[in-house]
Amino acid sequence: MGAALALGERGRGRTTPNPNVGCVIVADGIVVGRGWTQPGGRPHAEAMALAEAGEKSRGATVYTTLEPCAHISTRGPACSDLLQLAGVARVVVALGDPDLRTNGAGVARLRDAGIAVDLGLGAAAARSAMVGFLMRRQHGRPAVTLKLALSLDGATAMGSGASQWITGPQARAHAHLERTRHDAILVGRATIDADDPTLDVRLPGLEARSPRRFILSRTPDLHHPAPDCALPWENLAAPDAIGTLQAIDTMLVEGGPTTAAAFLSADLVDRLLLYRAPIVVGGGRTLPDIGLSDLSEAHGSWAMTDARTLGSDRLEVYERVRE
Amino acid sequence: MGAALALGERGRGRTTPNPNVGCVIVADGIVVGRGWTQPGGRPHAEAMALAEAGEKSRGATVYTTLEPCAHISTRGPACSDLLQLAGVARVVVALGDPDLRTNGAGVARLRDAGIAVDLGLGAAAARSAMVGFLMRRQHGRPAVTLKLALSLDGATAMGSGASQWITGPQARAHAHLERTRHDAILVGRATIDADDPTLDVRLPGLEARSPRRFILSRTPDLHHPAPDCALPWENLAAPDAIGTLQAIDTMLVEGGPTTAAAFLSADLVDRLLLYRAPIVVGGGRTLPDIGLSDLSEAHGSWAMTDARTLGSDRLEVYERVRE
C-alpha cells in the first residue's frame, strides 16, 4: 500500500476533479502492474495497472488507495468491473470512495463477484493524499492550505513592506514544489500590487505544472494581467464561499497577511505551511485580526503534522483539528 | 567529562560571581570523588571532589570543566595547589579560565609539578554551561536570555493585552525551571502594571531558588513592591548598560514585547527561549521595531541550538551568532 500511495502522489495536483489514486498489482510476490490517475483524471489508476499486468492479473492481489469506482462513464468503464473481468483474487483498499455513485457499491460489486476485499489499510495516509477530493465531496469546497513565510517574531515583511527575503532559497524552492501539488494559487490584491508575482512554478522540469492563479480582491474592476481569475472579497464570507470554483479541489493561499486573515476568519484554512526563518524582524507586518474574542478560543484548533529543516529555515505543517 | 558537566549543572544560577564548575575524580576506573561549585561560589568543585576522594586521589585522574584556579583567596587555597598536594597523576580540563588571576597559570602550575594536563575535552558544553561567567569576563556584562511565549503568528498577547494563556502548563513550568538557572529576572514596567507578576519560582522544592528581580523602567520614581531593583531604561542604551549590576552574570528577560525590543535593539540578547503555542491569534501584540533597516541585516544572527515538545507547545532555543 505504501507503493500505491507513492504512485498516487505522481498525480497530485493534476487529476482534479478526480482523486489522485495509486494502484499496485502483486502476483506471486512480484509487482506485475502499477498505475496512478493520469492528468485530467483518466485513465484511472486501476485501469492503468491492469493494462500493464495483462494476463498476470489473474489470481493476483490489487492494492489501491481508493475504493474502485462502480459507475460507468463516457470516459471509461467502471474499475470494479475491470477488476472482475481480469480475474483478480483479492483487492486491498485504503479508503472508501465518498462519491455517491460509488460509496460502497464498488466494494459490494467486487465481493458479489467472489473477490476478497480488505478495507482500511493506510487509510490515514490516503485521506491526507486525496484531501482535496474528499473535502469537495464532504464540504463542497476545496481543501485550503495557507502558506506563510515568517520570522521568529511572526513578521511576514518588514514594517516598510519589504519581504524579499524572509526565508532562504531551499524554503522558497519547497514552496514552489507545493504549488505543483495544488489546483490553484490565490494571493491578495495587495500582493499583486506590491510584488507583481508571476505565481508560477520555477523548478527545473516542473514549469508546466503551474496551477491556476486566483486573486482575492475587494474591487471587481480588476485589470491586472497576472491572475487567471478574480475571487471577489465578499464571496469569502459566505459559507460556500470558494465552493463554486470549478475544478479546484486544492487551493494554496500565498498571502499576504490580509488575505491570510480573511481565510482564517472564515475558518476556511485546513492546513498551515509555515516557513520560519531564524531571524528577528521587529515592528514587521503580522497577521491582522481574525475575529478572536478570547485566547481560549484559539486553543485546540491546530495539530503539527510535519516539521523539517530547509537550509537555515524550518518548515512546520499544522492541520486544522475539526470534530 | 559528561559526569563533571552534569555535576556543574547543580550549581547553575547559584554560584555567581564564581563559575558553576563540575569535577569528577577517577581512580582505577572507579569514581572516587565528585564535586561542584557550592552556592555562593565556595568550596570550589575540585576542593569538594578532593575532600571526598581523600587518599584515593593519589595517582588518580581528575576531570574538571574549568581550569583549576591558580590564585589563593581569603576564601580558600588555589585548587591547582590542592591537586598537587593530593598527588593526582592527570588532570583533564574542558575549558581554560579567562579570569586574569588564572588564565593558563593553573595549567602551568600543574604541569610544572609533573602532572599531565589535557585541555579541551567537552569545551563547547562547558562554554555553554558557564556562559554567564564567561560573558562577564569577556564582555563585562551578564549573559542575557530573552524568553517569549508566542503564538504561531508571533503574538505575545491578544490585541486587548490578554496573554493568559498563550502556552500550556508544561511550557510555563519549564519557564519557571529556567528562572532557577539565572541570577536575575527582568521585566518591563508595563508587565508589572498589567500582570503584577510575582516573578518567583513556583516549582515544588525549588521555591527557594527564585532569582533577583529587576524591572526596566522609563520612570525613576518606582514604588512598586515587586522588583528588588529598578534598571533605568536609559542605561540600556549604553554599551556597558547592564554590566554594572553586581553579582548578576546571567539574566532572564521575560518581556513584554517593548522590553524585549529594547534588549534586542541594544544587541544585548545572547539566547532566545521561544515557547511557541499551536494557536493563531491575529491582530495580537508583537515585537515592536528593533532598529532594523534592511532584511539582509536580520540574517545570520541566530542559530537554533535546541528544540523540544512541551505538552502541546514547542520550545525552540536560539543562540546569538557572534564573530
XYZ file of C-alpha atoms in Angstrom:
646
model
C 0.000 0.000 0.000
C 2.965 2.277 0.608
C 3.975 1.808 -3.017
C 0.410 2.510 -4.166
C 0.340 5.718 -2.096
C 3.667 6.792 -3.596
C 2.307 6.218 -7.100
C -0.785 8.240 -6.211
C 1.467 11.193 -5.355
C 2.512 11.351 -9.023
C -0.925 12.629 -9.898
C -1.190 15.117 -7.032
C -2.423 18.475 -8.307
C -3.234 17.205 -11.836
C -6.213 14.868 -11.578
C -8.994 17.185 -10.338
C -11.955 16.658 -10.366
C -10.841 13.046 -9.944
C -8.833 11.864 -6.939
C -5.126 11.053 -7.287
C -5.327 7.316 -6.710
C -2.393 4.889 -6.793
C -2.569 1.162 -7.529
C -0.170 -1.791 -7.388
C -0.916 -5.360 -8.550
C 1.077 -8.201 -6.997
C 1.186 -11.795 -8.295
C 3.264 -14.430 -6.519
C 5.122 -11.756 -4.556
C 6.090 -9.846 -7.697
C 4.733 -6.439 -8.761
C 3.120 -7.024 -12.150
C 1.199 -3.777 -12.569
C 1.457 -0.175 -11.385
C -0.937 2.660 -12.061
C -1.890 6.159 -10.970
C -4.648 8.501 -12.025
C -3.447 10.255 -15.153
C -3.515 14.043 -15.694
C -7.090 15.186 -16.218
C -8.398 12.215 -14.232
C -8.326 9.347 -16.754
C -7.336 6.566 -17.109
C -7.939 5.582 -13.507
C -5.100 4.037 -11.509
C -6.625 0.528 -11.538
C -7.200 0.575 -15.306
C -3.582 1.572 -15.901
C -2.239 -1.087 -13.537
C -4.435 -3.811 -15.071
C -3.271 -2.836 -18.572
C 0.319 -3.274 -17.503
C -0.307 -6.560 -15.714
C -2.300 -8.108 -18.567
C -2.831 -11.851 -18.059
C -0.700 -11.759 -14.891
C -3.542 -10.088 -13.008
C -5.457 -13.368 -12.933
C -5.456 -14.544 -9.307
C -3.391 -11.515 -8.224
C -3.773 -9.126 -5.281
C -4.572 -5.473 -6.021
C -3.581 -2.636 -3.659
C -5.432 0.579 -4.347
C -5.644 3.789 -2.308
C -9.340 4.392 -3.035
C -12.356 2.145 -3.493
C -12.624 1.146 -7.186
C -15.391 3.064 -8.928
C -18.749 1.411 -9.580
C -20.070 3.744 -12.235
C -19.694 3.519 -15.988
C -18.727 6.854 -17.521
C -18.465 8.024 -21.103
C -14.756 8.322 -20.312
C -14.291 4.662 -19.407
C -15.704 1.531 -17.789
C -16.095 1.040 -14.018
C -12.895 -0.177 -12.374
C -14.787 -2.665 -10.228
C -15.959 -4.329 -13.476
C -12.465 -4.260 -14.958
C -11.025 -5.946 -11.838
C -13.663 -8.658 -12.053
C -13.016 -9.244 -15.757
C -9.292 -9.501 -15.093
C -9.952 -12.266 -12.577
C -8.082 -10.795 -9.602
C -8.375 -12.774 -6.357
C -8.146 -10.016 -3.753
C -8.413 -6.241 -3.541
C -6.931 -4.258 -0.640
C -8.476 -0.785 -0.406
C -7.185 2.064 1.783
C -10.255 4.272 1.752
C -13.919 4.073 0.735
C -14.952 6.439 -2.064
C -17.474 9.011 -0.782
C -18.598 9.777 -4.351
C -22.301 8.947 -4.278
C -22.010 6.900 -7.482
C -19.618 4.521 -5.673
C -19.795 4.956 -1.864
C -19.522 1.251 -1.027
C -21.003 -0.008 -4.313
C -17.513 -0.685 -5.664
C -16.597 -2.924 -2.752
C -20.016 -4.630 -2.878
C -19.704 -5.381 -6.576
C -16.264 -6.962 -6.071
C -17.466 -9.085 -3.155
C -20.553 -10.205 -5.125
C -18.127 -11.449 -7.758
C -16.312 -13.559 -5.157
C -13.308 -11.296 -4.829
C -11.906 -10.870 -1.293
C -11.854 -7.186 -0.239
C -9.952 -5.688 2.701
C -10.701 -2.086 3.629
C -8.736 0.392 5.753
C -5.040 -0.363 5.257
C -3.242 3.001 5.015
C -6.496 4.946 5.370
C -4.978 7.941 7.169
C -2.237 8.398 4.567
C -4.770 8.001 1.747
C -7.043 10.583 3.351
C -4.175 13.031 3.507
C -3.100 12.294 -0.073
C -6.589 12.893 -1.502
C -7.650 15.643 0.894
C -8.932 17.976 -1.836
C -11.160 15.338 -3.423
C -12.549 14.369 -0.008
C -13.076 17.992 1.108
C -15.008 18.685 -2.095
C -17.238 15.608 -1.559
C -17.782 16.207 2.158
C -17.862 20.002 2.476
C -18.439 21.190 -1.080
C -15.281 23.272 -1.222
C -11.575 22.894 -1.936
C -9.069 21.969 0.748
C -7.179 25.160 1.567
C -3.523 25.365 2.528
C -2.263 28.682 3.859
C 1.416 29.320 3.249
C 3.260 31.934 5.287
C 6.947 32.811 5.335
C 7.651 34.212 8.781
C 10.382 35.496 11.037
C 10.698 34.150 14.591
C 8.551 37.069 15.742
C 5.846 36.380 13.171
C 6.685 39.075 10.629
C 5.751 38.326 7.007
C 7.522 41.508 5.941
C 9.308 44.481 7.448
C 7.223 47.444 8.539
C 8.235 49.081 5.263
C 6.670 46.187 3.371
C 9.976 44.651 2.264
C 9.643 40.869 2.273
C 12.464 39.734 -0.004
C 13.667 37.645 1.538
C 12.446 36.347 4.833
C 13.288 32.726 4.005
C 16.157 31.242 2.043
C 16.359 29.512 -1.360
C 15.621 25.984 -0.090
C 12.406 27.119 1.609
C 11.334 29.040 -1.473
C 12.019 26.028 -3.702
C 9.917 23.884 -1.378
C 7.099 26.422 -1.614
C 7.283 26.142 -5.408
C 7.036 22.370 -5.125
C 3.909 22.829 -3.009
C 2.419 24.897 -5.855
C 2.613 21.854 -8.153
C 0.535 19.908 -5.638
C -2.394 22.309 -5.769
C -5.037 23.093 -8.380
C -4.921 26.810 -7.680
C -2.851 29.526 -6.017
C -4.515 32.564 -4.511
C -2.991 35.844 -3.426
C -4.445 39.133 -2.298
C -4.683 42.281 -4.360
C -2.043 43.963 -2.180
C 0.468 41.232 -3.009
C -0.186 41.646 -6.727
C 0.261 45.405 -6.468
C 3.364 45.218 -4.269
C 5.305 42.275 -5.668
C 3.770 41.621 -9.120
C 4.397 37.917 -8.579
C 4.333 35.539 -11.529
C 2.815 32.809 -9.319
C 4.194 30.068 -11.481
C 6.415 27.109 -10.729
C 10.049 27.827 -11.418
C 11.564 24.453 -10.663
C 13.534 22.705 -13.441
C 11.272 20.215 -15.213
C 8.147 21.334 -13.397
C 7.473 24.617 -15.208
C 4.408 23.095 -16.885
C 2.917 22.197 -13.504
C 1.916 25.755 -12.593
C -1.547 25.815 -11.037
C -4.366 28.217 -11.911
C -3.969 31.645 -10.349
C -6.609 33.480 -8.344
C -6.650 36.877 -6.776
C -8.771 37.908 -3.807
C -9.912 41.454 -4.378
C -12.268 43.983 -2.833
C -12.630 45.726 -6.192
C -14.396 43.988 -9.065
C -12.699 46.023 -11.819
C -9.531 44.101 -11.920
C -7.319 44.727 -14.901
C -4.119 43.127 -13.766
C -2.934 40.540 -16.263
C -1.413 38.045 -13.824
C -4.327 36.164 -12.285
C -6.455 33.765 -14.262
C -9.493 34.596 -12.193
C -10.624 37.098 -9.590
C -12.396 35.978 -6.434
C -14.480 38.835 -5.036
C -13.684 39.528 -1.399
C -17.343 39.400 -0.368
C -17.668 35.804 -1.565
C -15.284 34.650 1.097
C -17.718 35.467 3.887
C -20.360 33.051 2.602
C -20.156 29.515 3.975
C -19.881 28.030 0.473
C -17.510 30.843 -0.391
C -14.941 29.146 -2.533
C -17.004 26.044 -3.239
C -18.271 27.356 -6.538
C -14.837 27.429 -8.151
C -14.894 24.760 -10.836
C -12.276 22.005 -10.900
C -10.469 23.490 -7.901
C -10.222 20.878 -5.161
C -6.961 22.115 -3.633
C -6.021 25.732 -3.151
C -2.789 27.258 -1.896
C -3.292 30.685 -0.326
C 0.005 32.537 -0.511
C -0.794 35.747 1.299
C -0.145 38.433 2.265
C -1.325 38.758 5.848
C -4.635 40.462 4.983
C -5.638 37.636 2.657
C -4.435 35.071 5.185
C -6.565 36.702 7.874
C -9.616 36.702 5.563
C -9.350 32.931 5.093
C -8.634 32.290 8.774
C -11.554 34.495 9.855
C -13.856 32.461 7.625
C -12.354 29.239 9.083
C -11.501 28.110 5.576
C -7.916 27.047 6.256
C -7.287 23.298 6.582
C -3.512 23.277 6.617
C -0.836 25.761 7.613
C 2.505 25.688 5.846
C 4.804 27.850 7.944
C 8.285 28.557 6.635
C 10.101 30.047 9.599
C 13.409 31.882 9.182
C 15.853 32.202 12.103
C 15.613 35.988 12.083
C 14.071 38.589 14.357
C 12.485 41.490 12.460
C 10.660 43.677 14.995
C 7.888 46.046 14.000
C 7.104 43.866 10.983
C 3.844 43.155 9.222
C 1.985 40.492 11.096
C -1.340 38.724 10.813
C -4.229 41.156 11.424
C -7.337 40.428 13.471
C -9.125 37.159 12.683
C -12.110 37.723 14.938
C -10.846 36.050 18.093
C -12.539 37.360 21.230
C -10.750 35.216 23.817
C -7.446 33.343 23.911
C -9.158 30.137 24.968
C -10.932 30.042 21.584
C -7.579 29.818 19.857
C -6.560 26.580 21.518
C -7.172 23.100 20.168
C -7.527 24.151 16.544
C -4.173 23.097 15.130
C -2.019 19.986 15.341
C 1.511 19.750 13.983
C 1.801 17.023 11.357
C 5.249 17.677 9.954
C 8.402 19.651 10.755
C 11.629 19.753 8.838
C 14.738 21.807 8.226
C 15.102 23.570 4.873
C 18.520 25.192 4.684
C 18.659 27.558 7.623
C 14.856 27.723 7.827
C 12.291 25.430 9.411
C 9.094 24.202 7.834
C 6.241 23.420 10.191
C 2.978 21.966 8.940
C -0.178 22.194 11.017
C -3.552 20.694 10.195
C -6.878 22.057 11.342
C -8.426 19.847 14.016
C -12.120 19.505 13.195
C -14.624 17.447 15.085
C 33.674 14.814 31.476
C 29.957 14.304 30.842
C 29.529 13.442 34.524
C 31.544 16.512 35.552
C 29.369 18.724 33.332
C 26.233 17.226 34.874
C 27.543 17.946 38.370
C 28.331 21.515 37.320
C 24.667 21.971 36.390
C 23.760 21.545 40.066
C 25.293 24.922 40.774
C 23.783 26.736 37.797
C 22.277 30.048 38.900
C 23.694 29.874 42.457
C 27.471 30.315 42.211
C 27.815 33.847 40.837
C 30.287 35.546 40.808
C 32.044 32.185 40.568
C 31.506 29.788 37.674
C 29.425 26.623 38.150
C 32.217 24.077 37.730
C 31.830 20.304 37.988
C 34.582 17.839 38.899
C 34.962 14.035 38.938
C 37.995 12.083 40.224
C 38.585 8.598 38.852
C 40.996 6.038 40.300
C 41.432 2.598 38.707
C 38.241 3.105 36.692
C 36.162 3.949 39.741
C 34.724 7.345 40.625
C 36.244 8.251 43.983
C 35.302 11.920 44.228
C 32.629 14.230 42.881
C 32.299 17.963 43.386
C 30.523 21.048 42.119
C 30.825 24.715 42.990
C 28.688 25.283 46.055
C 26.070 28.033 46.437
C 27.798 31.393 46.807
C 30.839 30.117 44.925
C 32.779 28.131 47.572
C 34.022 25.492 48.095
C 35.183 25.046 44.529
C 34.297 21.853 42.682
C 37.849 20.438 42.808
C 38.166 21.058 46.570
C 34.891 19.262 47.203
C 35.838 16.295 44.999
C 39.307 16.010 46.585
C 37.753 16.059 50.071
C 35.514 13.148 49.101
C 38.314 11.174 47.448
C 40.775 11.615 50.316
C 43.792 9.306 49.939
C 42.262 7.713 46.854
C 43.141 10.799 44.818
C 46.809 9.815 44.838
C 47.660 8.803 41.262
C 44.080 9.438 40.119
C 42.711 11.270 37.058
C 40.713 14.457 37.623
C 38.060 15.650 35.173
C 37.081 19.277 35.658
C 35.004 21.586 33.482
C 37.198 24.673 34.093
C 40.908 25.213 34.565
C 41.754 24.863 38.286
C 42.344 28.267 39.850
C 45.885 29.482 40.474
C 45.159 32.217 42.991
C 44.988 31.985 46.751
C 41.932 33.718 48.146
C 40.870 34.587 51.681
C 38.040 32.150 50.984
C 40.297 29.180 50.282
C 43.530 27.874 48.755
C 44.194 27.590 44.996
C 42.778 24.383 43.502
C 45.922 23.830 41.427
C 47.871 23.655 44.707
C 45.321 21.315 46.268
C 45.538 18.958 43.283
C 49.320 18.892 43.531
C 49.218 18.218 47.262
C 46.771 15.380 46.715
C 49.196 13.746 44.315
C 46.874 13.327 41.323
C 48.525 11.958 38.179
C 46.484 13.627 35.457
C 44.008 16.489 35.079
C 41.599 16.714 32.135
C 40.246 20.254 31.725
C 37.362 21.260 29.453
C 37.980 24.986 29.285
C 40.715 27.462 30.229
C 39.735 30.007 32.893
C 39.743 33.533 31.416
C 39.978 35.038 34.917
C 43.206 37.042 34.765
C 44.385 35.552 38.066
C 44.374 32.096 36.445
C 44.237 32.338 32.608
C 46.650 29.476 31.948
C 48.548 29.791 35.216
C 46.538 26.929 36.731
C 47.516 24.547 33.930
C 51.128 25.761 34.031
C 51.380 25.196 37.772
C 50.066 21.615 37.405
C 52.433 20.813 34.555
C 55.390 22.289 36.493
C 54.515 19.830 39.247
C 54.760 16.938 36.791
C 51.022 16.396 36.454
C 49.771 15.552 32.941
C 47.166 18.065 31.743
C 44.797 17.650 28.784
C 42.814 20.674 27.718
C 39.695 20.967 25.523
C 37.580 17.851 26.146
C 33.924 18.982 26.285
C 34.896 22.620 25.767
C 31.729 23.589 23.867
C 29.417 22.122 26.514
C 31.453 23.754 29.286
C 31.286 27.106 27.498
C 27.524 26.811 27.304
C 27.223 25.718 30.962
C 29.263 28.671 32.266
C 28.111 31.247 29.729
C 27.363 33.938 32.316
C 30.764 33.708 33.951
C 32.483 33.832 30.560
C 30.335 36.718 29.282
C 31.171 38.729 32.386
C 34.902 38.089 31.946
C 34.948 38.694 28.196
C 32.344 41.414 27.709
C 31.845 42.856 31.178
C 28.139 42.126 31.291
C 25.755 39.288 32.135
C 24.667 36.723 29.547
C 21.099 37.612 28.619
C 18.367 35.135 27.733
C 15.168 36.544 26.268
C 12.094 34.444 26.924
C 8.995 34.890 24.800
C 5.748 32.914 24.793
C 4.340 33.227 21.289
C 1.545 32.116 19.032
C 2.331 30.757 15.562
C 1.837 34.276 14.208
C 4.192 35.810 16.759
C 1.651 37.275 19.176
C 2.761 37.576 22.803
C -0.763 38.670 23.757
C -4.083 39.441 22.127
C -4.647 42.944 20.824
C -6.591 43.557 24.043
C -3.489 42.715 26.046
C -4.792 39.363 27.310
C -1.893 36.913 27.494
C -3.166 34.246 29.889
C -2.513 31.853 28.475
C -0.650 31.604 25.229
C 1.267 28.488 26.272
C 0.229 25.499 28.371
C 1.237 24.328 31.862
C 4.266 22.271 30.758
C 5.788 25.246 28.928
C 5.134 27.530 31.881
C 6.728 25.031 34.286
C 9.768 24.853 32.027
C 9.991 28.660 32.065
C 9.983 28.527 35.879
C 12.830 26.000 35.762
C 14.757 28.415 33.551
C 14.327 31.066 36.257
C 16.292 28.891 38.708
C 19.166 28.825 36.231
C 19.581 32.612 36.187
C 20.866 35.143 38.688
C 18.166 37.660 37.815
C 14.819 38.059 36.063
C 13.905 41.305 34.373
C 10.532 42.511 33.152
C 9.301 45.821 31.836
C 7.215 48.340 33.721
C 4.184 47.556 31.535
C 4.293 43.888 32.557
C 4.396 44.831 36.227
C 1.451 47.169 35.793
C -0.593 44.744 33.685
C 0.064 41.370 35.284
C 1.551 42.162 38.709
C 3.717 39.048 38.391
C 5.407 37.584 41.443
C 8.418 36.593 39.327
C 9.330 33.790 41.664
C 9.853 30.088 41.110
C 6.735 28.065 41.837
C 8.055 24.569 41.292
C 7.835 22.104 44.193
C 11.152 22.014 46.030
C 12.621 24.920 44.088
C 10.783 27.813 45.719
C 13.994 28.956 47.404
C 15.741 29.184 44.036
C 13.971 32.372 42.924
C 16.423 34.775 41.298
C 16.722 38.506 41.978
C 14.065 40.577 40.273
C 14.683 43.628 38.100
C 12.339 45.987 36.373
C 13.186 48.050 33.312
C 11.503 51.403 33.695
C 11.478 54.772 31.981
C 10.452 56.473 35.220
C 12.895 56.604 38.134
C 10.212 57.031 40.832
C 9.282 53.408 41.094
C 7.205 52.466 44.080
C 6.074 49.036 43.096
C 6.967 46.484 45.763
C 7.663 43.524 43.475
C 11.106 44.141 41.986
C 14.257 44.013 44.029
C 15.878 46.624 41.856
C 14.978 49.054 39.102
C 17.083 49.343 35.980
C 16.602 52.746 34.388
C 15.621 52.498 30.741
C 18.323 54.954 29.621
C 21.060 52.697 30.973
C 20.227 50.062 28.422
C 21.429 52.215 25.539
C 24.971 52.467 26.894
C 27.359 49.764 25.694
C 28.134 48.675 29.252
C 24.436 49.021 30.029
C 23.753 46.118 32.313
C 27.383 45.412 33.133
C 27.307 47.418 36.328
C 24.787 45.124 38.007
C 26.666 43.413 40.822
C 26.729 39.609 41.091
C 24.451 39.229 38.057
C 26.155 37.067 35.457
C 23.005 35.577 33.944
C 19.788 37.458 33.320
C 16.445 36.202 32.064
C 14.415 38.895 30.317
C 10.773 37.904 30.464
C 9.156 40.690 28.500
C 6.795 42.057 27.404
C 7.469 42.927 23.796
C 8.613 46.500 24.496
C 11.254 45.321 26.943
C 12.253 42.522 24.576
C 12.685 45.046 21.765
C 14.798 47.305 23.998
C 17.251 44.468 24.669
C 17.253 43.314 21.035
C 17.818 46.869 19.779
C 20.829 47.170 22.068
C 22.057 43.750 20.805
C 22.180 42.536 24.391
C 20.377 39.222 23.834
C 22.580 36.119 23.711
C 19.910 33.441 23.756
C 16.275 33.258 22.706
C 13.922 30.954 24.550
C 10.812 30.765 22.387
C 7.811 28.898 23.747
C 5.530 28.520 20.741
C 1.881 27.533 21.147
C -0.029 25.878 18.262
C -2.507 28.744 18.065
C -3.200 31.548 15.631
C -4.139 34.822 17.333
C -4.305 37.530 14.661
C -4.028 41.206 15.483
C -2.006 40.349 18.586
C 0.774 42.228 20.297
C 4.010 41.558 18.534
C 7.606 42.642 18.846
C 7.968 46.364 18.039
C 10.730 47.929 15.963
C 14.277 46.906 16.878
C 16.063 49.282 14.536
C 16.406 47.039 11.504
C 16.760 48.983 8.265
C 17.048 46.084 5.830
C 16.005 42.411 5.906
C 19.509 41.293 4.979
C 20.757 42.675 8.325
C 18.485 40.233 10.132
C 20.072 37.123 8.657
C 22.930 35.165 10.177
C 22.364 36.364 13.733
C 20.692 33.322 15.270
C 21.352 29.590 15.268
C 18.972 27.019 16.714
C 20.624 25.017 19.475
C 17.669 23.130 20.929
C 14.063 22.275 20.090
C 11.657 20.164 22.069
C 7.985 19.489 22.647
C 6.420 20.669 25.917
C 2.848 19.425 26.096
C 1.153 20.864 23.030
C 3.738 23.631 22.745
C 7.209 23.720 21.234
C 10.312 25.181 22.792
C 12.941 26.490 20.417
C 16.253 27.827 21.668
C 18.393 30.085 19.512
C 21.820 31.449 20.325
C 23.267 34.689 19.028
C 25.958 34.067 16.463
C 28.829 36.470 17.188
C 32.106 36.671 15.329
